[in-house]
Coordinates of C-alpha atoms in Angstrom, one line a residue:
X1 CA -29.4 4.4 -60.6
X2 CA -29.6 6.3 -57.5
X3 CA -31.3 9.3 -59.3
X4 CA -34.6 7.1 -59.7
X5 CA -35.0 6.5 -55.9
X6 CA -37.7 8.5 -54.3
X7 CA -38.0 6.7 -51.0
X8 CA -36.0 4.9 -48.4
X9 CA -36.9 3.0 -45.2
X10 CA -34.9 2.5 -41.9
X11 CA -35.3 0.2 -39.0
X12 CA -34.3 0.4 -35.4
X13 CA -34.7 -1.8 -32.3
X14 CA -33.9 -0.1 -28.8
X15 CA -31.9 -2.4 -26.5
X16 CA -32.1 -0.7 -23.2
X17 CA -35.6 -1.2 -21.6
X18 CA -35.1 1.5 -18.9
X19 CA -33.8 4.4 -21.0
X20 CA -35.8 6.8 -23.1
X21 CA -35.1 6.9 -26.9
X22 CA -34.0 10.1 -28.6
X23 CA -34.6 10.2 -32.3
X24 CA -33.4 12.7 -34.7
X25 CA -33.3 13.0 -38.6
X26 CA -31.8 15.6 -40.9
X27 CA -32.2 15.8 -44.7
X28 CA -30.2 17.9 -47.2
X29 CA -33.3 18.5 -49.5
X30 CA -37.0 18.6 -48.8
X31 CA -38.6 15.3 -47.9
X32 CA -41.4 13.8 -45.9
X33 CA -41.2 11.1 -43.4
X34 CA -43.6 8.5 -41.7
X35 CA -42.6 6.7 -38.4
X36 CA -44.3 3.6 -37.1
X37 CA -43.5 1.0 -34.4
X38 CA -44.4 -2.6 -34.2
X39 CA -45.1 -4.3 -31.0
X40 CA -46.8 -7.5 -29.5
X41 CA -50.3 -7.1 -28.8
X42 CA -52.2 -8.7 -25.8
X43 CA -53.3 -11.6 -28.0
X44 CA -49.9 -12.4 -29.0
X45 CA -49.9 -11.0 -32.5
X46 CA -47.6 -8.4 -34.0
X47 CA -49.1 -5.3 -34.6
X48 CA -47.8 -1.9 -36.3
X49 CA -49.1 1.6 -35.2
X50 CA -48.5 5.0 -36.8
X51 CA -46.7 7.4 -34.5
X52 CA -45.7 10.3 -37.0
X53 CA -46.9 10.9 -40.4
X54 CA -46.0 13.4 -43.2
X55 CA -43.5 15.1 -41.2
X56 CA -40.7 17.3 -42.7
X57 CA -37.5 15.7 -42.2
X58 CA -35.1 18.6 -42.9
X59 CA -34.5 19.0 -39.2
X60 CA -36.8 16.9 -36.8
X61 CA -36.3 15.6 -33.3
X62 CA -38.6 13.6 -31.1
X63 CA -38.3 11.6 -27.8
X64 CA -40.0 8.3 -27.1
X65 CA -40.7 7.8 -23.4
X66 CA -39.9 4.4 -21.6
X67 CA -43.3 4.7 -19.9
X68 CA -45.1 4.7 -23.2
X69 CA -43.1 1.9 -25.1
X70 CA -41.7 -1.3 -24.0
X71 CA -38.0 -1.5 -25.0
X72 CA -35.5 -4.3 -24.7
X73 CA -35.7 -6.5 -27.8
X74 CA -37.3 -6.8 -31.3
X75 CA -40.4 -8.6 -30.0
X76 CA -41.5 -5.7 -27.8
X77 CA -40.9 -2.5 -29.9
X78 CA -39.3 -2.0 -33.3
X79 CA -39.3 1.5 -35.0
X80 CA -39.7 1.9 -38.8
X81 CA -38.8 5.1 -40.5
X82 CA -40.2 5.8 -44.0
X83 CA -38.5 8.8 -45.9
X84 CA -40.2 9.7 -49.3
X85 CA -41.0 12.3 -51.8
X86 CA -37.4 13.5 -52.2
X87 CA -35.3 14.1 -55.4
X88 CA -31.7 12.7 -55.3
X89 CA -28.8 13.5 -54.9
X90 CA -29.1 13.9 -51.2
X91 CA -28.0 12.8 -47.8
X92 CA -30.0 11.7 -44.7
X93 CA -28.7 11.5 -41.0
X94 CA -30.7 9.4 -38.8
X95 CA -30.2 8.3 -35.3
X96 CA -31.8 6.5 -32.4
X97 CA -29.9 7.1 -29.2
X98 CA -30.5 6.0 -25.6
X99 CA -28.3 8.0 -23.1
X100 CA -28.9 7.4 -19.4
X101 CA -29.5 10.2 -17.2
X102 CA -26.8 11.2 -14.5
X103 CA -27.6 9.5 -11.2
X104 CA -26.4 12.2 -8.7
X105 CA -26.2 9.6 -6.0
X106 CA -24.2 7.1 -8.0
X107 CA -21.9 10.0 -9.1
X108 CA -21.2 11.1 -5.4
X109 CA -20.8 7.6 -4.3
X110 CA -18.2 6.9 -7.0
X111 CA -16.4 10.1 -6.6
X112 CA -16.2 9.8 -2.8
X113 CA -14.9 6.2 -3.1
X114 CA -12.2 7.3 -5.5
X115 CA -11.4 10.3 -3.4
X116 CA -10.9 8.0 -0.4
X117 CA -9.0 5.5 -2.3
X118 CA -6.6 8.1 -3.5
X119 CA -6.3 9.7 0.0
X120 CA -5.4 6.2 1.5
X121 CA -2.8 5.7 -1.1
X122 CA -1.2 9.0 -0.5
X123 CA -1.1 8.2 3.3
X124 CA 0.4 4.9 2.7
X125 CA 3.0 6.3 0.3
X126 CA 3.8 9.1 2.9
X127 CA 4.2 6.4 5.6
X128 CA 6.7 4.6 3.3
X129 CA 8.5 7.8 2.7
X130 CA 8.7 8.4 6.4
X131 CA 10.2 5.1 7.1
X132 CA 12.6 5.3 4.1
X133 CA 13.9 8.7 5.4
X134 CA 14.4 7.3 8.9
X135 CA 16.3 4.4 7.4
X136 CA 18.6 6.6 5.4
X137 CA 19.2 8.8 8.5
X138 CA 20.2 5.6 10.5
X139 CA 22.5 4.5 7.7
X140 CA 24.2 7.8 7.5
X141 CA 24.5 7.9 11.2
X142 CA 26.0 4.4 11.2
X143 CA 28.6 5.7 8.4
X144 CA 29.6 8.6 10.6
X145 CA 30.2 6.5 13.6
X146 CA 32.2 4.0 11.5
X147 CA 34.2 7.0 10.3
X148 CA 34.7 8.4 13.8
X149 CA 35.8 5.0 15.2
X150 CA 38.2 4.5 12.3
X151 CA 40.2 7.6 13.5
X152 CA 43.5 7.1 15.0
X153 CA 43.6 7.4 18.7
X154 CA 46.0 6.7 21.7
X155 CA 46.1 6.5 25.4
X156 CA 48.0 9.2 27.5
X157 CA 48.6 9.1 31.2
X158 CA 47.7 12.6 32.8
X159 CA 48.7 13.7 36.2
X160 CA 46.4 16.1 38.1
X161 CA 47.9 18.4 40.8
X162 CA 45.7 20.3 43.1
X163 CA 46.6 24.0 43.4
X164 CA 47.3 24.9 47.0
X165 CA 44.9 27.4 48.8
X166 CA 47.0 30.6 49.5
X167 CA 44.1 32.4 51.1
X168 CA 45.0 33.9 54.6
X169 CA 42.8 35.2 57.5
X170 CA 43.3 38.8 58.7
X171 CA 44.0 39.8 62.3
X172 CA 40.4 39.7 63.4
X173 CA 39.9 36.2 61.9
X174 CA 37.4 37.4 59.3
X175 CA 37.2 35.0 56.5
X176 CA 36.9 36.4 53.1
X177 CA 35.8 34.5 50.0
X178 CA 38.5 34.5 47.4
X179 CA 37.9 33.6 43.9
X180 CA 38.8 29.9 43.1
X181 CA 41.6 29.6 40.5
X182 CA 40.1 28.1 37.6
X183 CA 41.5 27.2 34.1
X184 CA 40.6 29.5 31.3
X185 CA 39.3 28.0 28.1
X186 CA 41.1 28.9 24.9
X187 CA 37.9 28.1 22.7
X188 CA 34.2 27.8 23.4
X189 CA 31.9 26.5 20.5
X190 CA 28.2 26.8 21.5
X191 CA 25.9 24.3 20.2
X192 CA 22.4 25.0 18.7
X193 CA 20.2 26.6 21.4
X194 CA 23.1 27.8 23.3
X195 CA 22.4 25.2 26.2
X196 CA 25.6 23.4 25.6
X197 CA 29.1 23.9 24.1
X198 CA 32.4 22.3 23.4
X199 CA 35.2 23.8 25.7
X200 CA 38.7 23.5 24.7
X201 CA 41.7 23.9 27.4
X202 CA 45.5 23.7 27.3
X203 CA 46.7 20.6 29.4
X204 CA 50.1 20.3 30.9
X205 CA 51.4 16.9 30.2
X206 CA 53.2 15.2 33.1
X207 CA 56.8 15.7 33.1
X208 CA 57.8 12.9 35.6
X209 CA 59.2 15.3 38.2
X210 CA 61.5 17.3 35.8
X211 CA 60.9 21.0 34.9
X212 CA 60.2 20.2 31.3
X213 CA 59.0 17.4 29.3
X214 CA 61.4 14.6 28.2
X215 CA 62.5 14.8 24.5
X216 CA 60.2 13.5 22.0
X217 CA 57.1 13.7 24.2
X218 CA 54.9 16.9 23.9
X219 CA 54.7 19.1 27.0
X220 CA 51.2 20.4 26.4
X221 CA 48.1 19.1 24.7
X222 CA 44.6 20.5 23.9
X223 CA 41.7 18.8 25.6
X224 CA 38.0 19.3 24.5
X225 CA 34.8 18.6 26.5
X226 CA 31.0 18.9 26.1
X227 CA 29.7 21.4 28.9
X228 CA 26.6 22.9 30.0
X229 CA 26.0 26.6 29.7
X230 CA 24.2 28.7 32.2
X231 CA 22.3 27.2 35.2
X232 CA 20.1 24.3 34.0
X233 CA 17.8 24.7 37.0
X234 CA 14.6 26.8 36.8
X235 CA 14.2 29.9 39.0
X236 CA 11.7 29.1 41.6
X237 CA 10.7 32.6 42.6
X238 CA 9.6 35.2 39.9
X239 CA 12.0 38.2 40.3
X240 CA 9.2 40.6 39.4
X241 CA 6.9 39.3 42.1
X242 CA 9.9 39.7 44.5
X243 CA 10.5 43.3 43.6
X244 CA 6.6 43.9 44.0
X245 CA 6.6 42.5 47.4
X246 CA 9.6 44.6 48.5
X247 CA 7.9 47.8 47.4
X248 CA 4.9 46.8 49.2
X249 CA 6.7 46.3 52.4
X250 CA 8.6 49.5 52.0
X251 CA 5.3 51.6 51.5
X252 CA 3.8 50.0 54.6
X253 CA 6.9 50.8 56.7
X254 CA 6.9 54.6 55.5
X255 CA 3.2 54.8 56.3
X256 CA 3.9 53.7 59.9
X257 CA 6.8 56.2 60.2
X258 CA 4.5 59.0 59.0
X259 CA 1.7 58.1 61.4
X260 CA 4.1 58.0 64.2
X261 CA 5.5 61.5 63.6
X262 CA 2.3 63.2 63.2
X263 CA 1.3 65.3 66.5
X264 CA -1.9 64.4 68.5
X265 CA -4.2 66.7 70.3
X266 CA -5.0 65.8 73.9

């Protein structure tokens, strides 16, 4: 039955009133095409006008501007396509499309909004991660303190003896500074930055007046303490400036001596 068809009609109603209509048609065999549109006239009656006539529809494209036609519903504008003078079998591809143009302002506003939203979410997640890391550090510190507090400990009574000063004055009663006797550490463990260290000493335990410790009681013990390395005070005078001042004073003195030794003519 399809072999006897030599014409076919199509109908389309654009729905978007503010967008142009792109029309395209493709036929597999030679054929002709007429295109009309029906609209409402000023008197209120329906009127159909011819737009394209006897066009070859092998490959044809056309655009209907929104300024020339009134789109939106069937009462405003309806397109009719008449394809005729062809021999089956054939295939026909026909389309009416309305694609809005890209609004750059709307695009940038949408892009900026999405970017700021993602940036805000990333900042919130980063803050949450920081708080979680601080919470984990505090928990780990609490666990370490509990482990340190759970270690066995005991109390020991120590007796500190002052070493007598054996320094003697000479015949002319000249006082000489002698190096004070201080205990020497057996271990020094510097901390990060070399500003402090853990110092370990050997401490003699009290013997109760005897020459050695009683049986069952250790005679010596190792004691550790946190100490400061170096002088924590800052140097108030720059040594380089002091050296420059000394050299300047010396040059001035040399100049005075040279001027005094030169002969003068009377």
